[in-house]
Short mmCIF file of C-alpha atoms in Angstrom, two decimals:
data_model
loop_
_atom_site.label_atom_id
_atom_site.label_comp_id
_atom_site.label_asym_id
_atom_site.label_seq_id
_atom_site.Cartn_x
_atom_site.Cartn_y
_atom_site.Cartn_z
CA UNK W 1 112.83 -93.95 -118.07
CA UNK W 2 113.76 -97.75 -118.23
CA UNK W 3 112.04 -100.12 -120.68
CA UNK W 4 108.53 -101.40 -119.38
CA UNK W 5 106.55 -104.80 -119.80
CA UNK W 6 103.28 -105.46 -120.93
CA UNK W 7 101.62 -108.61 -119.92
CA UNK W 8 98.34 -110.11 -122.13
CA UNK W 9 95.80 -112.44 -121.09
CA UNK W 10 92.73 -112.98 -122.71
CA UNK W 11 89.55 -112.36 -120.98
CA UNK W 12 85.62 -112.13 -121.38
CA UNK W 13 83.42 -109.26 -121.81
CA UNK W 14 82.06 -109.18 -118.41
CA UNK W 15 85.53 -109.48 -117.06
CA UNK W 16 86.47 -106.63 -119.02
CA UNK W 17 83.58 -104.63 -117.92
CA UNK W 18 84.42 -105.81 -113.88
CA UNK W 19 88.19 -104.52 -114.73
CA UNK W 20 87.36 -101.33 -115.89
CA UNK W 21 85.73 -100.22 -112.76
CA UNK W 22 88.05 -102.39 -109.91
CA UNK W 23 91.99 -102.95 -109.63
CA UNK W 24 92.45 -103.14 -106.30
CA UNK W 25 94.94 -105.85 -105.99
CA UNK W 26 97.13 -103.43 -108.27
CA UNK W 27 96.38 -99.98 -106.81
CA UNK W 28 99.27 -99.89 -104.15
CA UNK W 29 102.04 -100.86 -106.00
CA UNK W 30 104.96 -98.27 -106.79
CA UNK W 31 104.25 -97.58 -109.72
CA UNK W 32 100.90 -98.64 -110.02
CA UNK W 33 100.71 -100.70 -113.35
CA UNK W 34 98.24 -99.58 -115.95
CA UNK W 35 95.63 -102.04 -117.09
CA UNK W 36 93.70 -101.46 -120.42
CA UNK W 37 91.09 -103.99 -121.42
CA UNK W 38 89.70 -103.88 -125.30
CA UNK W 39 87.82 -106.12 -127.65
CA UNK W 40 89.62 -108.18 -129.84
CA UNK W 41 87.70 -108.69 -132.78
CA UNK W 42 83.75 -107.32 -133.76
CA UNK W 43 82.52 -111.05 -134.77
CA UNK W 44 83.50 -112.38 -131.68
CA UNK W 45 82.07 -110.01 -129.10
CA UNK W 46 82.29 -111.71 -125.96
CA UNK W 47 86.86 -112.45 -126.54
CA UNK W 48 88.64 -109.40 -124.75
CA UNK W 49 91.85 -108.98 -124.22
CA UNK W 50 93.71 -107.48 -120.78
CA UNK W 51 96.79 -105.58 -121.14
CA UNK W 52 98.78 -104.68 -117.91
CA UNK W 53 101.77 -102.52 -118.70
CA UNK W 54 104.64 -102.59 -116.04
CA UNK W 55 107.74 -100.38 -115.17
CA UNK W 56 109.37 -103.30 -114.39
CA UNK W 57 109.38 -107.02 -115.71
CA UNK W 58 106.27 -108.47 -113.29
CA UNK W 59 107.51 -110.92 -110.84
CA UNK W 60 105.96 -114.14 -110.87
CA UNK W 61 103.48 -113.52 -107.43
CA UNK W 62 102.84 -110.20 -109.65
CA UNK W 63 101.65 -112.32 -112.59
CA UNK W 64 99.55 -115.08 -110.25
CA UNK W 65 97.66 -111.86 -109.22
CA UNK W 66 96.97 -111.01 -112.75
CA UNK W 67 95.60 -114.51 -113.19
CA UNK W 68 93.39 -114.26 -110.13
CA UNK W 69 91.39 -110.83 -112.04
CA UNK W 70 90.21 -112.97 -114.94
CA UNK W 71 88.82 -116.62 -114.30
CA UNK W 72 88.42 -117.43 -117.92
CA UNK W 73 92.45 -117.48 -118.18
CA UNK W 74 93.19 -120.57 -116.16
CA UNK W 75 94.99 -122.64 -118.15
CA UNK W 76 96.53 -120.07 -120.46
CA UNK W 77 99.97 -119.02 -120.95
CA UNK W 78 100.25 -115.12 -120.35
CA UNK W 79 101.93 -113.26 -122.95
CA UNK W 80 104.98 -111.32 -121.47
CA UNK W 81 107.20 -108.86 -123.69
CA UNK W 82 109.45 -105.77 -123.13
CA UNK W 83 108.78 -103.19 -124.61
CA UNK W 84 110.43 -99.60 -125.78
CA UNK W 85 111.03 -96.71 -123.33
CA UNK W 86 107.55 -95.20 -122.93
CA UNK W 87 105.62 -93.56 -120.01
CA UNK W 88 102.69 -95.89 -120.20
CA UNK W 89 100.58 -93.83 -117.26
CA UNK W 90 101.01 -91.43 -119.20
CA UNK W 91 99.19 -92.22 -121.97
CA UNK W 92 96.49 -93.63 -120.07
CA UNK W 93 95.62 -90.55 -118.41
CA UNK W 94 95.58 -89.38 -121.80
CA UNK W 95 93.13 -91.35 -122.80
CA UNK W 96 91.08 -90.61 -120.01
CA UNK W 97 89.41 -87.28 -120.79
CA UNK W 98 87.99 -85.49 -117.76
CA UNK W 99 84.36 -86.27 -116.96
CA UNK W 100 81.61 -83.67 -116.35
CA UNK W 101 78.16 -84.98 -114.74
CA UNK W 102 76.09 -81.86 -113.84
CA UNK W 103 78.35 -80.23 -111.26
CA UNK W 104 80.92 -82.53 -110.86
CA UNK W 105 84.79 -82.43 -113.03
CA UNK W 106 86.61 -85.33 -112.26
CA UNK W 107 90.08 -85.63 -113.90
CA UNK W 108 93.03 -87.38 -113.86
CA UNK W 109 96.64 -85.48 -112.71
CA UNK W 110 97.57 -84.67 -116.18
CA UNK W 111 94.37 -82.80 -116.70
CA UNK W 112 94.73 -80.19 -113.69
CA UNK W 113 95.31 -77.11 -115.94
CA UNK W 114 91.90 -77.92 -117.05
CA UNK W 115 89.85 -77.36 -113.90
CA UNK W 116 86.91 -74.98 -114.37
CA UNK W 117 86.81 -72.07 -112.18
CA UNK W 118 83.26 -73.14 -110.94
CA UNK W 119 81.64 -76.59 -110.09
CA UNK W 120 83.12 -79.74 -107.58
CA UNK W 121 86.40 -81.14 -109.01
CA UNK W 122 88.05 -84.40 -108.11
CA UNK W 123 91.22 -85.69 -108.65
CA UNK W 124 91.59 -89.67 -109.35
CA UNK W 125 94.74 -90.97 -110.85
CA UNK W 126 94.22 -93.06 -113.63
CA UNK W 127 96.52 -95.86 -112.40
CA UNK W 128 93.75 -96.23 -109.81
CA UNK W 129 90.99 -96.91 -112.54
CA UNK W 130 88.24 -98.50 -110.53
CA UNK W 131 85.38 -95.67 -109.59
CA UNK W 132 87.61 -93.20 -111.74
CA UNK W 133 83.98 -91.76 -112.92
CA UNK W 134 85.36 -93.25 -116.01
CA UNK W 135 82.89 -95.99 -115.68
CA UNK W 136 79.15 -95.48 -117.39
CA UNK W 137 77.96 -96.62 -113.51
CA UNK W 138 80.17 -94.14 -111.67
CA UNK W 139 79.49 -91.74 -113.66
CA UNK W 140 75.63 -92.41 -113.63
CA UNK W 141 75.85 -92.61 -109.93
CA UNK W 142 77.24 -88.46 -110.25
CA UNK W 143 74.41 -87.92 -112.16
CA UNK W 144 71.89 -89.15 -110.11
CA UNK W 145 73.31 -87.14 -106.92
CA UNK W 146 73.63 -84.34 -108.64
CA UNK W 147 70.11 -84.69 -109.98
CA UNK W 148 68.65 -84.87 -105.79
CA UNK W 149 70.51 -81.76 -105.16
CA UNK W 150 69.27 -79.73 -107.71
CA UNK W 151 65.70 -81.35 -106.97
CA UNK W 152 66.40 -79.96 -102.93
CA UNK W 153 66.74 -83.04 -101.47
CA UNK W 154 68.97 -83.12 -97.95
CA UNK W 155 70.67 -85.66 -96.49
CA UNK W 156 72.40 -85.77 -92.78
CA UNK W 157 73.73 -89.43 -93.10
CA UNK W 158 75.41 -91.23 -95.89
CA UNK W 159 76.81 -94.41 -96.53
CA UNK W 160 79.06 -95.75 -99.45
CA UNK W 161 79.20 -99.37 -99.94
CA UNK W 162 81.82 -100.72 -102.10
CA UNK W 163 83.52 -97.41 -102.17
CA UNK W 164 86.53 -98.22 -104.72
CA UNK W 165 88.58 -94.77 -104.46
CA UNK W 166 85.91 -93.12 -102.55
CA UNK W 167 84.73 -90.80 -105.38
CA UNK W 168 81.00 -91.21 -104.45
CA UNK W 169 81.65 -90.66 -100.75
CA UNK W 170 83.62 -87.28 -101.63
CA UNK W 171 80.47 -86.58 -104.19
CA UNK W 172 78.10 -86.95 -101.82
CA UNK W 173 79.76 -84.96 -98.85
CA UNK W 174 80.41 -82.23 -101.31
CA UNK W 175 76.87 -81.96 -102.02
CA UNK W 176 75.95 -82.20 -98.34
CA UNK W 177 78.84 -80.54 -96.36
CA UNK W 178 76.96 -81.19 -92.90
CA UNK W 179 76.34 -84.83 -93.50
CA UNK W 180 78.04 -87.74 -91.55
CA UNK W 181 79.71 -90.05 -94.03
CA UNK W 182 81.24 -93.49 -94.22
CA UNK W 183 82.39 -95.72 -96.88
CA UNK W 184 83.20 -99.19 -97.00
CA UNK W 185 85.36 -101.95 -98.91
CA UNK W 186 85.67 -105.35 -98.94
CA UNK W 187 88.88 -104.97 -99.85
CA UNK W 188 91.54 -103.04 -97.25
CA UNK W 189 93.66 -102.06 -100.59
CA UNK W 190 91.00 -99.97 -102.27
CA UNK W 191 90.22 -98.64 -98.75
CA UNK W 192 94.25 -97.69 -98.26
CA UNK W 193 93.56 -95.96 -101.67
CA UNK W 194 90.47 -94.02 -100.67
CA UNK W 195 92.34 -92.65 -97.92
CA UNK W 196 95.18 -91.26 -100.16
CA UNK W 197 92.07 -89.80 -102.44
CA UNK W 198 90.82 -88.37 -99.44
CA UNK W 199 93.93 -86.31 -98.79
CA UNK W 200 94.83 -85.45 -102.49
CA UNK W 201 91.06 -84.29 -102.61
CA UNK W 202 90.71 -82.72 -99.16
CA UNK W 203 88.22 -84.73 -97.54
CA UNK W 204 88.13 -84.43 -93.91
CA UNK W 205 88.49 -88.02 -92.30
CA UNK W 206 86.20 -88.81 -89.10
CA UNK W 207 82.96 -89.29 -87.89
CA UNK W 208 81.47 -85.86 -87.12
CA UNK W 209 79.37 -83.79 -89.87
CA UNK W 210 81.26 -83.36 -93.04
CA UNK W 211 83.62 -86.01 -92.02
CA UNK W 212 84.04 -89.18 -93.51
CA UNK W 213 84.89 -92.85 -91.93
CA UNK W 214 86.18 -95.59 -93.73
CA UNK W 215 86.09 -99.32 -92.94
CA UNK W 216 87.41 -102.26 -94.24
CA UNK W 217 84.20 -104.49 -94.65
CA UNK W 218 82.07 -107.17 -96.50
CA UNK W 219 78.61 -105.91 -97.22
CA UNK W 220 77.19 -103.98 -93.89
CA UNK W 221 78.97 -106.51 -91.55
CA UNK W 222 81.33 -104.17 -89.74
CA UNK W 223 79.73 -102.48 -86.09
CA UNK W 224 80.94 -99.35 -86.77
CA UNK W 225 78.04 -99.58 -90.49
CA UNK W 226 75.67 -100.96 -87.77
CA UNK W 227 76.18 -98.60 -85.05
CA UNK W 228 75.93 -95.18 -87.86
CA UNK W 229 72.58 -96.75 -88.92
CA UNK W 230 69.78 -95.84 -90.05
CA UNK W 231 71.05 -93.92 -93.17
CA UNK W 232 69.03 -91.61 -95.28
CA UNK W 233 71.60 -91.80 -98.40
CA UNK W 234 73.05 -95.21 -99.25
CA UNK W 235 75.24 -95.82 -101.83
CA UNK W 236 76.63 -99.39 -103.48
CA UNK W 237 78.32 -99.64 -106.96
CA UNK W 238 78.89 -103.18 -106.70
CA UNK W 239 77.61 -106.21 -108.98
CA UNK W 240 73.90 -107.19 -109.25
CA UNK W 241 74.42 -110.42 -107.39
CA UNK W 242 75.64 -109.07 -104.08
CA UNK W 243 73.14 -106.14 -104.82
CA UNK W 244 69.92 -108.92 -104.77
CA UNK W 245 71.71 -110.32 -101.45
CA UNK W 246 72.10 -107.35 -99.72
CA UNK W 247 68.06 -106.39 -100.04
CA UNK W 248 67.25 -107.12 -96.73
CA UNK W 249 70.72 -105.99 -94.85
CA UNK W 250 70.09 -102.64 -96.78
CA UNK W 251 66.63 -102.41 -95.90
CA UNK W 252 67.24 -102.47 -92.33
CA UNK W 253 70.16 -99.88 -92.37
CA UNK W 254 68.03 -97.45 -94.59
CA UNK W 255 65.75 -94.98 -92.51
CA UNK W 256 61.82 -94.83 -93.94
CA UNK W 257 61.49 -92.05 -96.90
CA UNK W 258 65.70 -92.97 -97.62
CA UNK W 259 67.11 -93.27 -100.66
CA UNK W 260 69.29 -95.76 -101.99
CA UNK W 261 71.21 -95.88 -105.09
CA UNK W 262 72.17 -99.08 -106.89
CA UNK W 263 74.77 -99.34 -109.42
CA UNK W 264 76.92 -101.83 -111.16
CA UNK W 265 74.04 -104.25 -113.10
CA UNK W 266 73.64 -104.59 -116.26
CA UNK W 267 70.29 -103.26 -118.37
CA UNK W 268 69.00 -107.12 -117.97
CA UNK W 269 69.81 -107.49 -114.59
CA UNK W 270 67.86 -104.62 -113.33
CA UNK W 271 64.36 -106.11 -113.09
CA UNK W 272 65.42 -109.21 -110.70
CA UNK W 273 67.07 -106.39 -108.78
CA UNK W 274 64.36 -103.75 -108.40
CA UNK W 275 62.11 -107.05 -107.45
CA UNK W 276 64.01 -107.97 -104.63
CA UNK W 277 64.19 -104.31 -103.23
CA UNK W 278 60.25 -103.99 -103.76
CA UNK W 279 60.33 -106.80 -101.30
CA UNK W 280 61.39 -104.81 -98.80
CA UNK W 281 59.10 -101.61 -98.91
CA UNK W 282 61.56 -99.81 -101.68
CA UNK W 283 59.83 -98.41 -104.83
CA UNK W 284 61.35 -97.47 -107.52
CA UNK W 285 61.90 -93.53 -107.84
CA UNK W 286 64.35 -93.70 -111.32
CA UNK W 287 66.14 -95.72 -113.53
CA UNK W 288 68.99 -94.26 -115.80
CA UNK W 289 70.91 -96.40 -118.15
CA UNK W 290 73.85 -96.00 -119.33
CA UNK W 291 75.46 -98.18 -122.22
CA UNK W 292 74.15 -101.02 -121.17
CA UNK W 293 74.52 -100.61 -117.55
CA UNK W 294 71.26 -99.20 -115.23
CA UNK W 295 71.49 -96.92 -111.97
CA UNK W 296 68.31 -97.22 -109.98
CA UNK W 297 67.39 -94.81 -107.75
CA UNK W 298 64.88 -96.68 -105.00
CA UNK W 299 62.78 -94.88 -102.14
CA UNK W 300 62.23 -96.67 -98.64
CA UNK W 301 58.38 -96.58 -98.13
CA UNK W 302 57.41 -94.95 -94.66
CA UNK W 303 55.48 -97.16 -92.55
CA UNK W 304 51.57 -97.21 -92.30
CA UNK W 305 49.72 -98.34 -89.36
CA UNK W 306 49.12 -102.22 -89.21
CA UNK W 307 52.17 -102.91 -91.89
CA UNK W 308 54.42 -105.21 -90.04
CA UNK W 309 58.02 -104.40 -90.71
CA UNK W 310 60.94 -107.07 -91.93
CA UNK W 311 62.70 -109.43 -89.82
CA UNK W 312 66.60 -108.00 -89.29
CA UNK W 313 69.32 -109.88 -91.11
#
């Protein structure tokens, strides 16, 4: 293997948290670069760094793409160094240990020999680090899904908005194999990655029972998402701001009595998100905390006589 290259940029803690979950701009590069974030000094908790490892010297357009990921690095000069021969993809995968959440086991290719005999197993490449299950929000969503299955909940029509690698949609269909599923993401590269992962994990593509349809869309702005509604289970692991903006569209898309799983929000943002959905006739059924993150399970109230439903967005 030839020598590798490292590109380093300063970033904020918030940017680092997002980069743990979403590297879509790089996901379809061949070979996929490895992204790592780290705190610089404990005394300066908001100052982090982004290191991107490439097998070849990064092109100017690749550097520009990296700069776009971290707005706070605007005006700084990226540090680019050539490294000694080393397989950084293997190094990163060794650092990502398999995730156990209830009946789920999520692993990278390097851990294939550790797959248990029982449970629901998914393989997600570490190079495609957004939505691998190693971020608190994704792992928390897996735990919520597992809990719903354990309580005997049944779902027939599932949507995963902001699907990333497709993992949460795969997990839902594995739990409820007769359900119809649809997954969307605003980034077409993410959908291409999710389609690859579906093939790796033998998830059937299509729009019938037990199959997953995938579309590129912002929020619910796609004819297929509208046509498939209402959903009795909708999952959205994105960010607090978009979740608040989507409260009314989600309310219109979820059936009365349906379940909404929301993630990607910090603990301090949770009450604002809950308030936005309470105004749309959702009640908080559960709230899990993972580090600084909250995962919400909301239930849509059933209509009662004399109640005037919210107007459609």
